[in-house]
Short mmCIF file of C-alpha atoms in Angstrom, two decimals:
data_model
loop_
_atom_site.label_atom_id
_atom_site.label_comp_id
_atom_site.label_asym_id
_atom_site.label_seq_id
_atom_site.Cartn_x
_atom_site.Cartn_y
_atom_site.Cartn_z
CA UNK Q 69 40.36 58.34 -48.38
CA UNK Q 70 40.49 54.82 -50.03
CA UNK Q 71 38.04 52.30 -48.41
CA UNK Q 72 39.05 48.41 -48.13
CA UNK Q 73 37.07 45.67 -49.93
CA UNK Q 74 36.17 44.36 -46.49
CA UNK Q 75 35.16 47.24 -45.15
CA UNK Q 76 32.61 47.59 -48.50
CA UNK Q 77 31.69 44.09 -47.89
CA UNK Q 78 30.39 44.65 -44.34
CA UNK Q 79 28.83 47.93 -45.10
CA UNK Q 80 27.04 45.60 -48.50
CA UNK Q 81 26.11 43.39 -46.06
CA UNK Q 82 24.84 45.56 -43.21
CA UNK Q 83 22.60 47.11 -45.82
CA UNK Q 84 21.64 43.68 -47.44
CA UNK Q 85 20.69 42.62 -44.32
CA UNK Q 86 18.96 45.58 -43.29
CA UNK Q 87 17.00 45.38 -46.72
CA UNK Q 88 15.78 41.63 -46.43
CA UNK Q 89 14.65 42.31 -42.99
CA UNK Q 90 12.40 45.25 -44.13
CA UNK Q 91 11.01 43.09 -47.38
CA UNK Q 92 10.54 40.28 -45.12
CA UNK Q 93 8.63 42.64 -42.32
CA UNK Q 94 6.72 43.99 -45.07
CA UNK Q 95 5.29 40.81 -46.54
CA UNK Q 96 4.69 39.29 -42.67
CA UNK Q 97 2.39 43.04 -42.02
CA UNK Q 98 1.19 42.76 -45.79
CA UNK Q 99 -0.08 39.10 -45.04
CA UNK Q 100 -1.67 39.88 -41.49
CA UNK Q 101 -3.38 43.29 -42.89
CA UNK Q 102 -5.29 41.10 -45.91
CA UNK Q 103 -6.22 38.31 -43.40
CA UNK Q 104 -9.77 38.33 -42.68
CA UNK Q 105 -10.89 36.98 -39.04
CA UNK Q 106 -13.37 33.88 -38.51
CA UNK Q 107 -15.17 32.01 -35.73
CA UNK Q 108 -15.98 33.73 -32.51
CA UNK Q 109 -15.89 37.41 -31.06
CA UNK Q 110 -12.67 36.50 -29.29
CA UNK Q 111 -10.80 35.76 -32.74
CA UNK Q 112 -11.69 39.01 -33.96
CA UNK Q 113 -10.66 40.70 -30.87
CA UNK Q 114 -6.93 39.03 -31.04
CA UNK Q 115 -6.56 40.10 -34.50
CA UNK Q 116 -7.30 43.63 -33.70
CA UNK Q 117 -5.36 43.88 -30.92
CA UNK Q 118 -1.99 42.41 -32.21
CA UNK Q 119 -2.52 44.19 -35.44
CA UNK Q 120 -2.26 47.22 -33.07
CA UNK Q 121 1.27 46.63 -32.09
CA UNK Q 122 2.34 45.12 -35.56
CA UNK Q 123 1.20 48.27 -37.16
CA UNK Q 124 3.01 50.38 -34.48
CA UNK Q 125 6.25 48.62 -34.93
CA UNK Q 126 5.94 48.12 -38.73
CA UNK Q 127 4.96 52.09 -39.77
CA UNK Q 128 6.37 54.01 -36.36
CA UNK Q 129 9.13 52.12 -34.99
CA UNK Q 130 10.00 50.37 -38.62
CA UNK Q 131 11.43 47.37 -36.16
CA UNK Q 132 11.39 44.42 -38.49
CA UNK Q 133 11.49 41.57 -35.89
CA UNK Q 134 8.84 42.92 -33.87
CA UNK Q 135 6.58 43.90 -36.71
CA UNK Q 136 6.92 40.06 -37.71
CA UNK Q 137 6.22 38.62 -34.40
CA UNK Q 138 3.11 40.89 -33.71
CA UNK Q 139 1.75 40.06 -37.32
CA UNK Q 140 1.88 36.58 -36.93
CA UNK Q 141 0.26 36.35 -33.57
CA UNK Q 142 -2.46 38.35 -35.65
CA UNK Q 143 -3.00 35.71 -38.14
CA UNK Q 144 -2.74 33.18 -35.16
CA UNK Q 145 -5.65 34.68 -33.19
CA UNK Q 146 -7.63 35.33 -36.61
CA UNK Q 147 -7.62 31.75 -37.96
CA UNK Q 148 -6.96 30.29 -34.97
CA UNK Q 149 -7.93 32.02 -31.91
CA UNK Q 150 -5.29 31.70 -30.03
CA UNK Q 151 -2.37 33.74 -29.33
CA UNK Q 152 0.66 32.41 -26.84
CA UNK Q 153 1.94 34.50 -24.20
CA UNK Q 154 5.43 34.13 -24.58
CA UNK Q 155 7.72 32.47 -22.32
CA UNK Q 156 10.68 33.91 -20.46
CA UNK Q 157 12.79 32.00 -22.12
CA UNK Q 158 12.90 30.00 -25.11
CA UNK Q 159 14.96 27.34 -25.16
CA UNK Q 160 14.84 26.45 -28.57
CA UNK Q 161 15.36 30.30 -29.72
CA UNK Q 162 17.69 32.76 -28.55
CA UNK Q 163 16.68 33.42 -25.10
CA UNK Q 164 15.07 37.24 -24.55
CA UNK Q 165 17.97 39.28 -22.69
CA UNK Q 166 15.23 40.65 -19.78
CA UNK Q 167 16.88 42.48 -16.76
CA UNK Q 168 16.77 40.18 -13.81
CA UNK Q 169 14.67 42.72 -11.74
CA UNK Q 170 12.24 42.36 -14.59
CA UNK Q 171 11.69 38.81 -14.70
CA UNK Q 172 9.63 37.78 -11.65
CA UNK Q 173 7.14 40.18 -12.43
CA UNK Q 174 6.71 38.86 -16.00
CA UNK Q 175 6.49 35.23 -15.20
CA UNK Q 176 3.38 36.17 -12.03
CA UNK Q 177 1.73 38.24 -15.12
CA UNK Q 178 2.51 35.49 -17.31
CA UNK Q 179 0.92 32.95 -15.12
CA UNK Q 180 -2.48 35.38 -14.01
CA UNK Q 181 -3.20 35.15 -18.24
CA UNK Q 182 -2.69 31.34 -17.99
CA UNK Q 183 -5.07 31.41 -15.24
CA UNK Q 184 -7.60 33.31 -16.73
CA UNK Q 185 -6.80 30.67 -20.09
CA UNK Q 186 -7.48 27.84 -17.38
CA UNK Q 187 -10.87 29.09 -16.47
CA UNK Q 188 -12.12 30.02 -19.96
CA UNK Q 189 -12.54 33.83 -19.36
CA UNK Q 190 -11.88 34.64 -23.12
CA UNK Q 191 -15.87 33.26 -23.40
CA UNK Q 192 -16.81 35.78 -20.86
CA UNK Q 193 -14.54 38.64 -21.93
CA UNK Q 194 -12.86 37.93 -25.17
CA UNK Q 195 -12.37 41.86 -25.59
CA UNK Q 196 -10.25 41.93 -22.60
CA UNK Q 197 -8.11 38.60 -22.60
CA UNK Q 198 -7.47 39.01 -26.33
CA UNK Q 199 -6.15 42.75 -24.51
CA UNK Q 200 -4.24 41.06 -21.80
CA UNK Q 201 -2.36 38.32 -24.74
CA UNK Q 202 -1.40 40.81 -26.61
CA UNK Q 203 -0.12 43.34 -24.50
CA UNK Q 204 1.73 41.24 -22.22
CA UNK Q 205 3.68 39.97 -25.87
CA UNK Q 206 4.37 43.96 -25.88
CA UNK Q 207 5.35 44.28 -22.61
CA UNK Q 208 7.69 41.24 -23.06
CA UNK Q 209 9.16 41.93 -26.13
CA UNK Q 210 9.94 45.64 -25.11
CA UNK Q 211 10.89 45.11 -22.00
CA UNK Q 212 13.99 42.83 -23.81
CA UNK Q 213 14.80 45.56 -25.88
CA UNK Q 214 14.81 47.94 -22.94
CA UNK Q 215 15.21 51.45 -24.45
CA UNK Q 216 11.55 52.79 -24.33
CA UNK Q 217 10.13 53.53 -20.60
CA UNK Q 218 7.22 55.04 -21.20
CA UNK Q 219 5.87 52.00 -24.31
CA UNK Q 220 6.79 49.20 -21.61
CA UNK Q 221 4.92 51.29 -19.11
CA UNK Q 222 1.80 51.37 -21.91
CA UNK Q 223 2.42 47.62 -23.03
CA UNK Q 224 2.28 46.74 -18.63
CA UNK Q 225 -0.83 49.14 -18.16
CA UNK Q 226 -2.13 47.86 -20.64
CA UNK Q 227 -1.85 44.29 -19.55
CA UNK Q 228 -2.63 44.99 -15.85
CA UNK Q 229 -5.93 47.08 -16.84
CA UNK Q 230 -7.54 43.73 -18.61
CA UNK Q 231 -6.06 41.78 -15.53
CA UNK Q 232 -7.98 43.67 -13.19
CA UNK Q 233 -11.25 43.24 -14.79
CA UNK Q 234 -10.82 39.60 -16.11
CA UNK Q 235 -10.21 38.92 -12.33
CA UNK Q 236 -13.10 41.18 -10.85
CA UNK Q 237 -10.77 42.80 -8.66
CA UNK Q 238 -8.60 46.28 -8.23
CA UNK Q 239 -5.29 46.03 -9.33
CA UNK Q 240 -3.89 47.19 -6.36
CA UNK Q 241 -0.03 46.27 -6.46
CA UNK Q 242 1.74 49.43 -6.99
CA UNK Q 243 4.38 49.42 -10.04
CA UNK Q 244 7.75 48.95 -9.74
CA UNK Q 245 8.66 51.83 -11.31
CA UNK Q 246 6.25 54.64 -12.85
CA UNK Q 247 6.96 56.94 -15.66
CA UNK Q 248 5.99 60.55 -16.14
CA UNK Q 249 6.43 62.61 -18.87
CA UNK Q 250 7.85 65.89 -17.48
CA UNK Q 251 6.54 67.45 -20.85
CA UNK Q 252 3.06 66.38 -20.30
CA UNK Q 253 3.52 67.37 -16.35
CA UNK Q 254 4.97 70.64 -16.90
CA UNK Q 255 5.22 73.53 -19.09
CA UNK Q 256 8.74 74.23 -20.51
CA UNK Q 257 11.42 75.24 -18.09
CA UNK Q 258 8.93 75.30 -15.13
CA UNK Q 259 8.49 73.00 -12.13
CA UNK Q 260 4.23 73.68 -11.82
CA UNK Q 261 2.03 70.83 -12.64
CA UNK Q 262 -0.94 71.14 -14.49
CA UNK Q 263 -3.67 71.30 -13.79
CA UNK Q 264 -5.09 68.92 -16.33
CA UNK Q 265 -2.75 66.36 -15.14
CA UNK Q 266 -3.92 65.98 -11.36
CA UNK Q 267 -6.05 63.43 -11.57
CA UNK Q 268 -3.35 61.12 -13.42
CA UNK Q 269 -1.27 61.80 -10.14
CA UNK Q 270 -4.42 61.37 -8.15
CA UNK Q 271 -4.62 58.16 -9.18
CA UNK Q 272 -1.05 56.77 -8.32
CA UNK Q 273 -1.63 58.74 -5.17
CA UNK Q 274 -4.51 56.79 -4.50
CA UNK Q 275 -2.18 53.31 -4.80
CA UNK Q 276 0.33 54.91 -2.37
CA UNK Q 277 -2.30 55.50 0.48
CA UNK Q 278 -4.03 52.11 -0.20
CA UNK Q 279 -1.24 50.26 0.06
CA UNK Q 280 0.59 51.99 3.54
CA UNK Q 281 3.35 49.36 3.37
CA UNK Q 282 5.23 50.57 0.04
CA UNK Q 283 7.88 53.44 0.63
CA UNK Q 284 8.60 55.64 -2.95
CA UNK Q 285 11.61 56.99 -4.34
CA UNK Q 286 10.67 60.08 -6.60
CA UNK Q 287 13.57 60.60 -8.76
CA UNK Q 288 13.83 63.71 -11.45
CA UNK Q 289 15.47 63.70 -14.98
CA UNK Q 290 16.52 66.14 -17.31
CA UNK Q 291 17.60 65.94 -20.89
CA UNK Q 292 21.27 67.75 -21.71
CA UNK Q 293 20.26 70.98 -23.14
CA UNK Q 294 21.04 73.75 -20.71
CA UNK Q 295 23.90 73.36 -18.35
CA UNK Q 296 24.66 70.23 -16.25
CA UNK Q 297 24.40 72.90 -12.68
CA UNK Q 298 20.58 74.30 -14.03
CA UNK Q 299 19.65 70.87 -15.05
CA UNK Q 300 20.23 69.33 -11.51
CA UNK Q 301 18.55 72.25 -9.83
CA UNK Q 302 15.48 71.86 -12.43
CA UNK Q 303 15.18 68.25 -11.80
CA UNK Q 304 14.93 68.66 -8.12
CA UNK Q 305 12.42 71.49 -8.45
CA UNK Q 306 10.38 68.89 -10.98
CA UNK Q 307 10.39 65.66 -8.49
CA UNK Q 308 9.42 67.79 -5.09
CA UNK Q 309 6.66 69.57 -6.94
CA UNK Q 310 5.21 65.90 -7.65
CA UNK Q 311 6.54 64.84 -4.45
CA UNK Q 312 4.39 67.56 -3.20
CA UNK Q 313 1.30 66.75 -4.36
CA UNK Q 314 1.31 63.10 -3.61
CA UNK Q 315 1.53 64.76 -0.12
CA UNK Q 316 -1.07 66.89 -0.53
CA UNK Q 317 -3.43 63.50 -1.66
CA UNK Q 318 -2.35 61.64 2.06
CA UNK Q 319 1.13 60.21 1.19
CA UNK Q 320 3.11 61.45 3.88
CA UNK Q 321 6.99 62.51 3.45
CA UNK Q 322 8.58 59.67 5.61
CA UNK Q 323 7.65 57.50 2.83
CA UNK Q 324 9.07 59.36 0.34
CA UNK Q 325 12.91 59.91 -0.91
CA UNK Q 326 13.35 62.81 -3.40
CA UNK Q 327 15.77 63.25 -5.87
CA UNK Q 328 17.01 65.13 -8.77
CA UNK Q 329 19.94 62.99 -11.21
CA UNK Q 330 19.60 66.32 -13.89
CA UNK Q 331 21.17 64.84 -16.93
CA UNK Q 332 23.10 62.62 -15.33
CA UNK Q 333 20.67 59.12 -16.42
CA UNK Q 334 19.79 59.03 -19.67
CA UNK Q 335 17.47 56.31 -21.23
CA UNK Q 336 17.64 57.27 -24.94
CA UNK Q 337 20.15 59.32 -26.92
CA UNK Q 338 20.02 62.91 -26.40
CA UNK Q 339 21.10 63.77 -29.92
CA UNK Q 340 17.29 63.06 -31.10
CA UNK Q 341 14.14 65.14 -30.19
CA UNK Q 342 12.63 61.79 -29.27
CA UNK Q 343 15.37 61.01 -26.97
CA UNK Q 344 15.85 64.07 -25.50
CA UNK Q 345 11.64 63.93 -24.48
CA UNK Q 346 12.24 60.32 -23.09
CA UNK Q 347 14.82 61.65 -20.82
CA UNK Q 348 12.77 64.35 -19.49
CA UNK Q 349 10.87 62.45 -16.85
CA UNK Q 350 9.70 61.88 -13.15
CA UNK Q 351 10.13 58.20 -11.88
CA UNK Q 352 8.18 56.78 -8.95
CA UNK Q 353 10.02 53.82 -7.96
CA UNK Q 354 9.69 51.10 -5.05
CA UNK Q 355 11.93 52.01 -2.95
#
C-alpha cells in the first residue's frame, strides 16, 4: 500500500511532537527531583507533596503536561513556599474543559484553601495545607481530563481529608458521586462483599445516616467480558449486595435507588486490563 507524503508528514510530526513533549517532561521532573527545599517545614512539605503527583504522572501515567505542571509547583513550594491553587479558568491560557456539574464544587474547595491561606493555617499545619494545595491541583487537573474515576476520587479525598482537619471540623458533606472498586469489593464473578472491606462501606454508611436529607442512587457496572444478558444480571446482584449493607448500617431503602447498567457505561476502554478494572465498579451517587 503506498503512503502519501502528507500522511508521513503528520505521522513525523505526531511523533516529533510526542518526542519533545517527553524530553521536555523529562527535564521539568529531572529539574524538580535535584531541587533541594529551604526555609520552613511548610516548604518542605509542598515539595514532597507535588513531587508525589509529578512522579505519578511522569513514571506511571507518562502524561507530559501534567508531569510539568506538578514539577513546577514542586520547585515553587521548595524555593518559594508557595504553591497556587489553580483557578477554574484561566483566562490567559486555554481554559480547563471541567464538566459543568463539576465546577461549583471546585470553586467552594477552591475558596475553603484560600480561606485557610487567609488565616495562616500553613504555620499551624504546614503538613496538611501543603496536602490540601496540592491535591486540589490533582483533583483539578484530573477532573479536566475526566477519564480516571477512581484518581479524581483519591486527588478529592485527598483534598477534603486535610480540609477537615485544617478546619477542626468533620467533613460531613457527602460526595457527589463515590467510587468502588468491584475488584476490591468482591471476589471474581461473585456478588459477596468482603469482609475486609466493611468498614470502608461503614464509613460512607456513616455519612448517609448523618446526613438524613441526602437520597442515593447505587448504580452497578460491569466491564464487557461475558455476555451483555450475565453482565446486567451481575451488576444488579453487585449494587443490591452494597445496597444491602448500607441498610444493614441504618440507611433505610426509601432513600435508596438501585441499579445495574452491566456494560452498558463505560469510563475507560475495555480493550485494556486497566480499563476493563475501571469499568468494574459500584457508584454511590446524589441522587
Amino acid at each position: 500500500m503506498r503512503i502519501g507524503s502528507s500522511a508521513i508528514t503528520v505521522v513525523a510530526l505526531a511523533a516529533l511532537t510526542a518526542s519533545c513533549g517527553g524530553y521536555r517532561a523529562e527535564q521539568a521532573f529531572s529539574r524538580a527531583s535535584s531541587t533541594q527545599p529551604g526555609g520552613p517545614a511548610y516548604n518542605q512539605a509542598l515539595y514532597d507533596q507535588c513531587m508525589q503527583y509529578a512522579d505519578f504522572e511522569f513514571n506511571e501515567m507518562q502524561d507530559w503536561q501534567s508531569t510539568q505542571f506538578h514539577s513546577a509547583n514542586a520547585i515553587s513550594g521548595a524555593t518559594q513556599g508557595t504553591v497556587e491553587p489553580e483557578p477554574i479558568n484561566t483566562p490567559d491560557l486555554q481554559p480547563r474543559n471541567l464538566p459543568e456539574d463539576k465546577v461549583a464544587e471546585l470553586t467552594a474547595a477552591r475558596q475553603r484553601y484560600l480561606n485557610a491561606v487567609s488565616e495562616n493555617k500553613q504555620d499551624e499545619f504546614p503538613q496538611e495545607m501543603a496536602a490540601a494545595v496540592c491535591s486540589y491541583n490533582c483533583w483539578i487537573e484530573q477532573q479536566a481530563e475526566n477519564r480516571q474515576p477512581l484518581d479524581i476520587a483519591a486527588c478529592r479525598g485527598t483534598f477534603m481529608s486535610a480540609m477537615e482537619t485544617i478546619e477542626g471540623q468533620p467533613e460531613v458533606i457527602v460526595a457527589e458521586t463515590i467510587v468502588l472498586s468491584s475488584d476490591v469489593l468482591f471476589d471474581f464473578d461473585r456478588s459477596n462483599i468482603k469482609p475486609e472491606f466493611e468498614a470502608e462501606l461503614n464509613e460512607i454508611a456513616q455519612l448517609l445516616v448523618e446526613n438524613s436529607n441526602e437520597r442515593a442512587l447505587v448504580w452497578g457496572f460491569t466491564d464487557s467480558v461475558g455476555t451483555e444478558e450475565y453482565n446486567q444480571g451481575l451488576s444488579e446482584r453487585r449494587a443490591q449486595s452494597v445496597a444491602d449493607y448500607l441498610e444493614g448500617q441504618g440507611v433505610t431503602t426509601d432513600r435508596m435507588v438501585v441499579q445495574g447498567f452491566g456494560e452498558t457505561r463505560p469510563v475507560a476502554s475495555n480493550d485494556t486490563a486497566e480499563g476493563r478494572a475501571l469499568n468494574r465498579r459500584v457508584e454511590i451517587r446524589k441522587r
